[in-house]
mmCIF file of C-alpha atoms in Angstrom:
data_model
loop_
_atom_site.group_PDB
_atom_site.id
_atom_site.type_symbol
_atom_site.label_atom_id
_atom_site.label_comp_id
_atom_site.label_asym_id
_atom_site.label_seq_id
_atom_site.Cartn_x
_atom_site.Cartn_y
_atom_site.Cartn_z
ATOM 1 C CA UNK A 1 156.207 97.379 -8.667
ATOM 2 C CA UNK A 2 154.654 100.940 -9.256
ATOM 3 C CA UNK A 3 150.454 101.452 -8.874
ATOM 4 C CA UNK A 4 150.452 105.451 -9.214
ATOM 5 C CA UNK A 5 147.481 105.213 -7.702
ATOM 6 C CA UNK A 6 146.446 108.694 -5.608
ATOM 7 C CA UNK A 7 146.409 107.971 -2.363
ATOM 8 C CA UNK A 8 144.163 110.264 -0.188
ATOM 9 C CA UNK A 9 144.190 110.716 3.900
ATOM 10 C CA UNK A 10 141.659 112.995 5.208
ATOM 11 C CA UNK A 11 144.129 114.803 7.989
ATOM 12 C CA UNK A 12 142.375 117.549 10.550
ATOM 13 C CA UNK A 13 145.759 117.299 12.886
ATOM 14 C CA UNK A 14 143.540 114.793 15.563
ATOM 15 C CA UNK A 15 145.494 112.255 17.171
ATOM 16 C CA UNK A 16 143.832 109.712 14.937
ATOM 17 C CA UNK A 17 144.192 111.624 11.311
ATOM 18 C CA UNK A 18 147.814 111.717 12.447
ATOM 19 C CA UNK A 19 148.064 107.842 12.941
ATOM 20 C CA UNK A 20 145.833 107.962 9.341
ATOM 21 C CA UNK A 21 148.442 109.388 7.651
ATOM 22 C CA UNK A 22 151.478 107.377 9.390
ATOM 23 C CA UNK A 23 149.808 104.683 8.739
ATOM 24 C CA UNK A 24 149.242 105.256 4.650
ATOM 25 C CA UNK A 25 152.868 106.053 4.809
ATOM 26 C CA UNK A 26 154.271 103.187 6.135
ATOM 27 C CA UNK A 27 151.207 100.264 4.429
ATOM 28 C CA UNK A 28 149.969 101.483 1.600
ATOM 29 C CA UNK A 29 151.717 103.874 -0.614
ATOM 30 C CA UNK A 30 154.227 102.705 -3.153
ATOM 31 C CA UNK A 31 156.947 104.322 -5.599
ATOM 32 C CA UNK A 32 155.333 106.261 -7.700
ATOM 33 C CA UNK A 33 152.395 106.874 -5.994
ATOM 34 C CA UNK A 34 150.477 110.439 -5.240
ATOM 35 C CA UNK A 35 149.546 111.098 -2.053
ATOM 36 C CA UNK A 36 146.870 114.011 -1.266
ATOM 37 C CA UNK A 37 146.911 115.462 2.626
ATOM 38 C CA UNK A 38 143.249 116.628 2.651
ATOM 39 C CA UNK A 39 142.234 119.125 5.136
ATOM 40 C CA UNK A 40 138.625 120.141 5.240
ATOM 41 C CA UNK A 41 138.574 123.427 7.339
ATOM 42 C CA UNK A 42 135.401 125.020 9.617
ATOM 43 C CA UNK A 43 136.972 128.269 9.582
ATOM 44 C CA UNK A 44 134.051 130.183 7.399
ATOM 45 C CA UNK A 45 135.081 132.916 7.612
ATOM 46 C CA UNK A 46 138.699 133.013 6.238
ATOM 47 C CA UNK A 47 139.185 135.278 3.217
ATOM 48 C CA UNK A 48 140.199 132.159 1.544
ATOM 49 C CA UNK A 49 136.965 130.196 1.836
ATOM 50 C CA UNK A 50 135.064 132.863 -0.387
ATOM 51 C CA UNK A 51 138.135 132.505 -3.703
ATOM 52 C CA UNK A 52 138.058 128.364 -2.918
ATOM 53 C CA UNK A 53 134.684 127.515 -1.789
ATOM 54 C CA UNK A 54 133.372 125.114 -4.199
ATOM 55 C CA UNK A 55 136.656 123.236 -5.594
ATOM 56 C CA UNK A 56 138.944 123.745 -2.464
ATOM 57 C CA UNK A 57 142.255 124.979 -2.827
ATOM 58 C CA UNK A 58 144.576 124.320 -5.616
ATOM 59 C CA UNK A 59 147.109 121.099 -5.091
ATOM 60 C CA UNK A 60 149.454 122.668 -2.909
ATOM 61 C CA UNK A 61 153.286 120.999 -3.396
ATOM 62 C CA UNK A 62 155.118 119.629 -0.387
ATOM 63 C CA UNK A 63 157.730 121.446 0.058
ATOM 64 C CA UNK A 64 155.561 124.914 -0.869
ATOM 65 C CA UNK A 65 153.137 124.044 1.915
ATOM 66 C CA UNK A 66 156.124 123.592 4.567
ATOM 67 C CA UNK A 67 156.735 127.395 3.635
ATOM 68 C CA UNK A 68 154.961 128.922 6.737
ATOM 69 C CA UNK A 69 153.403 131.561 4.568
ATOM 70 C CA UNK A 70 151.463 129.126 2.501
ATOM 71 C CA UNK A 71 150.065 127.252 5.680
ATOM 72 C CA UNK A 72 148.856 130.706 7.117
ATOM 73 C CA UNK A 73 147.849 131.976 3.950
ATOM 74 C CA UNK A 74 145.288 129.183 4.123
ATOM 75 C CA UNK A 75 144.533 128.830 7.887
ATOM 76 C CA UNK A 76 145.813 125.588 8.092
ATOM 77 C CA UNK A 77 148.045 124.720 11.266
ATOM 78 C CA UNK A 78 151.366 123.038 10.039
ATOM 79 C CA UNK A 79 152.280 119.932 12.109
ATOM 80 C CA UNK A 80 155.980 119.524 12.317
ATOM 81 C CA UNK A 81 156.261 115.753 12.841
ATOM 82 C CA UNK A 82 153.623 114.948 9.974
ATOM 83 C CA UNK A 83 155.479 117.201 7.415
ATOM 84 C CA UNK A 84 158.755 115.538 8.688
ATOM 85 C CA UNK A 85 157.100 112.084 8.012
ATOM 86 C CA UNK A 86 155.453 112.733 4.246
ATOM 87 C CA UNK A 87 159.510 114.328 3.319
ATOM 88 C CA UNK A 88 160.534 111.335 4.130
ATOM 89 C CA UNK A 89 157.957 109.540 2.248
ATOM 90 C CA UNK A 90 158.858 111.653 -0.446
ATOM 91 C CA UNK A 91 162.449 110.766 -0.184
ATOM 92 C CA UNK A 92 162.561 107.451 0.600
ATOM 93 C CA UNK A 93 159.671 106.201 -1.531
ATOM 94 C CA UNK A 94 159.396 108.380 -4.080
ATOM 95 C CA UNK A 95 155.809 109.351 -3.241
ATOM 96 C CA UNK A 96 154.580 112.868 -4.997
ATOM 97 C CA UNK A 97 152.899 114.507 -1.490
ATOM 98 C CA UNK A 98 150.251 117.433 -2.178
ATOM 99 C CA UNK A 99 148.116 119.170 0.334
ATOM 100 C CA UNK A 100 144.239 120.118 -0.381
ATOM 101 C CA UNK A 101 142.165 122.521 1.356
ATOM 102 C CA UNK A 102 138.633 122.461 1.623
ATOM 103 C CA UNK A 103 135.921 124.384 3.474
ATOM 104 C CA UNK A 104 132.711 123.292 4.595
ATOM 105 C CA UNK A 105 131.410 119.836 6.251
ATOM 106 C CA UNK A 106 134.390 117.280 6.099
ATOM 107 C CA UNK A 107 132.193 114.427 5.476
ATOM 108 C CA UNK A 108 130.340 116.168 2.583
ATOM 109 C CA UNK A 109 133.922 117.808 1.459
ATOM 110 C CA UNK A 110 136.047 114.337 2.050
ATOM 111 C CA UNK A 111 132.986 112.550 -0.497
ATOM 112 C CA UNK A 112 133.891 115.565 -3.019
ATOM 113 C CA UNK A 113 137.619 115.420 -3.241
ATOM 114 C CA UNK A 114 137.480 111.356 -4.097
ATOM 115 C CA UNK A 115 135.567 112.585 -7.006
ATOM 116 C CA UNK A 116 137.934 115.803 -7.822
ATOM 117 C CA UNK A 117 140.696 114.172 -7.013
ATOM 118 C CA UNK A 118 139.734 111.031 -8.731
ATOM 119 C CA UNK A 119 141.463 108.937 -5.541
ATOM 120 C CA UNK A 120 141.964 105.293 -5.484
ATOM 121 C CA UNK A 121 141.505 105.213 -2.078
ATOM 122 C CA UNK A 122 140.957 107.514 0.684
ATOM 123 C CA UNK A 123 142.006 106.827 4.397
ATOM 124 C CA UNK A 124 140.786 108.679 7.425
ATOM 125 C CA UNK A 125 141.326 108.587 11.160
ATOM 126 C CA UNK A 126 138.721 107.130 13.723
ATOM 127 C CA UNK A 127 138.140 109.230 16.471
ATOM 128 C CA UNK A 128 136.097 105.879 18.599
ATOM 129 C CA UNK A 129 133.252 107.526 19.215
ATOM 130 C CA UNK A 130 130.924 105.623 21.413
ATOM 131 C CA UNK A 131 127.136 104.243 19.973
ATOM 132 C CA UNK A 132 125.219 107.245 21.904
ATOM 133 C CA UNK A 133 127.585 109.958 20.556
ATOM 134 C CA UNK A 134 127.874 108.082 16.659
ATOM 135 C CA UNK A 135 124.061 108.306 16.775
ATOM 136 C CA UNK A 136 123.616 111.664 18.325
ATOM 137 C CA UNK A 137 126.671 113.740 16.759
ATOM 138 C CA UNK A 138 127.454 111.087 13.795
ATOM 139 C CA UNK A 139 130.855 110.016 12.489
ATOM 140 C CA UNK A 140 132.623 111.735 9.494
ATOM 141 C CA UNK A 141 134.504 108.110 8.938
ATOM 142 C CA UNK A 142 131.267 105.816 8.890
ATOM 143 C CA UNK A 143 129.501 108.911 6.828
ATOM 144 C CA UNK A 144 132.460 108.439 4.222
ATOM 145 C CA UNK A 145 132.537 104.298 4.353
ATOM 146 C CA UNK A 146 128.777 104.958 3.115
ATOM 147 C CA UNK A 147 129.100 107.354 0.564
ATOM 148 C CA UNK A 148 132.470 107.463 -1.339
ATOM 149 C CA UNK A 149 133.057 106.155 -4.354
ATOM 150 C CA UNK A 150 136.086 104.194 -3.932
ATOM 151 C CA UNK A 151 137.399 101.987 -1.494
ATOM 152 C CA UNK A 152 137.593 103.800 2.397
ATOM 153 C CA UNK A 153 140.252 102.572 5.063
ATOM 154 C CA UNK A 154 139.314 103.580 8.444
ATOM 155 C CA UNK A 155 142.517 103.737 10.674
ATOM 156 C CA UNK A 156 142.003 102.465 14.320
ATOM 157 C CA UNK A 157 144.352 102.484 17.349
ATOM 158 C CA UNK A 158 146.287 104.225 19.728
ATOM 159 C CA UNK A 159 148.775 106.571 19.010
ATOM 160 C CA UNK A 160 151.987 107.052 19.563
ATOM 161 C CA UNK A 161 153.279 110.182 18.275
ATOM 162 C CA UNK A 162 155.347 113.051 19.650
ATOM 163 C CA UNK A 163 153.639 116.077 21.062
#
């Protein structure tokens, strides 16, 4: 049975947003579903950030992202074995994949896109950062359980990935 919800995964290429988005690939999306890569990028100065700032980039397609001109055209590093993953997802499961950029904080930008995206659910990556460091450097996933407005998985574990 189809939800069509829109499924979001906040994905900086980190061993853990990697195992975020396998994860929501193989557990939570369904036929029918939209899943949103979101990328929230520090890179301030990219000529990008000053045509995008406030709304992020425009849904960017699946198989237009995997173009390498769109990925440099927005700074963003492709990842083979994630793209590999969501066209299979798309495939297999029928899931509509779209990339977002952002610039700016990623907990502040990740809060934003559940409300411009209007996502059912967002899942992110947990890097395990110890008390001292949480409390000292604070954590983008325990920022977001806080603050966004619909429900927040937080994806634990160790990965096992390709390099």
């Amino acid at each position: 049975m189809s939800r069509n919800q829109i499924v979001g995964v906040g994905m900086d290429y980190s061993p853990m947003s990697k195992l975020a988005v396998r994860w929501a690939v193989e557990n939570f999306v369904n036929i029918g579903d939209r899943f949103v890569v979101i990328h929230v990028s520090s890179k301030f100065d990219h000529p990008q950030k000053n045509l995008w700032e406030n709304s992020g980039s425009p849904l960017i397609p699946l198989d237009e992202f995997k173009e390498m001109n769109v990925s440099k055209h927005y700074g963003v590093n492709k990842d083979q074995e994630i793209l590999d993953m969501l066209d299979t997802a798309s495939k297999t499961r029928k899931v509509i994949v779209f990339f977002k950029i952002y610039w700016g904080d990623p907990r502040l930008k990740l809060c934003e896109a559940v409300e411009d995206l209007k996502l059912n659910s967002l899942v992110v990556g947990s890097r395990g950062l110890g008390v001292l460091k949480r409390v000292l450097l604070g954590s983008v996933s325990d920022y977001i359980v806080t603050h966004a407005t619909c429900p927040v998985t937080v994806v634990k574990g160790s990965l096992k990935l390709k390099s």
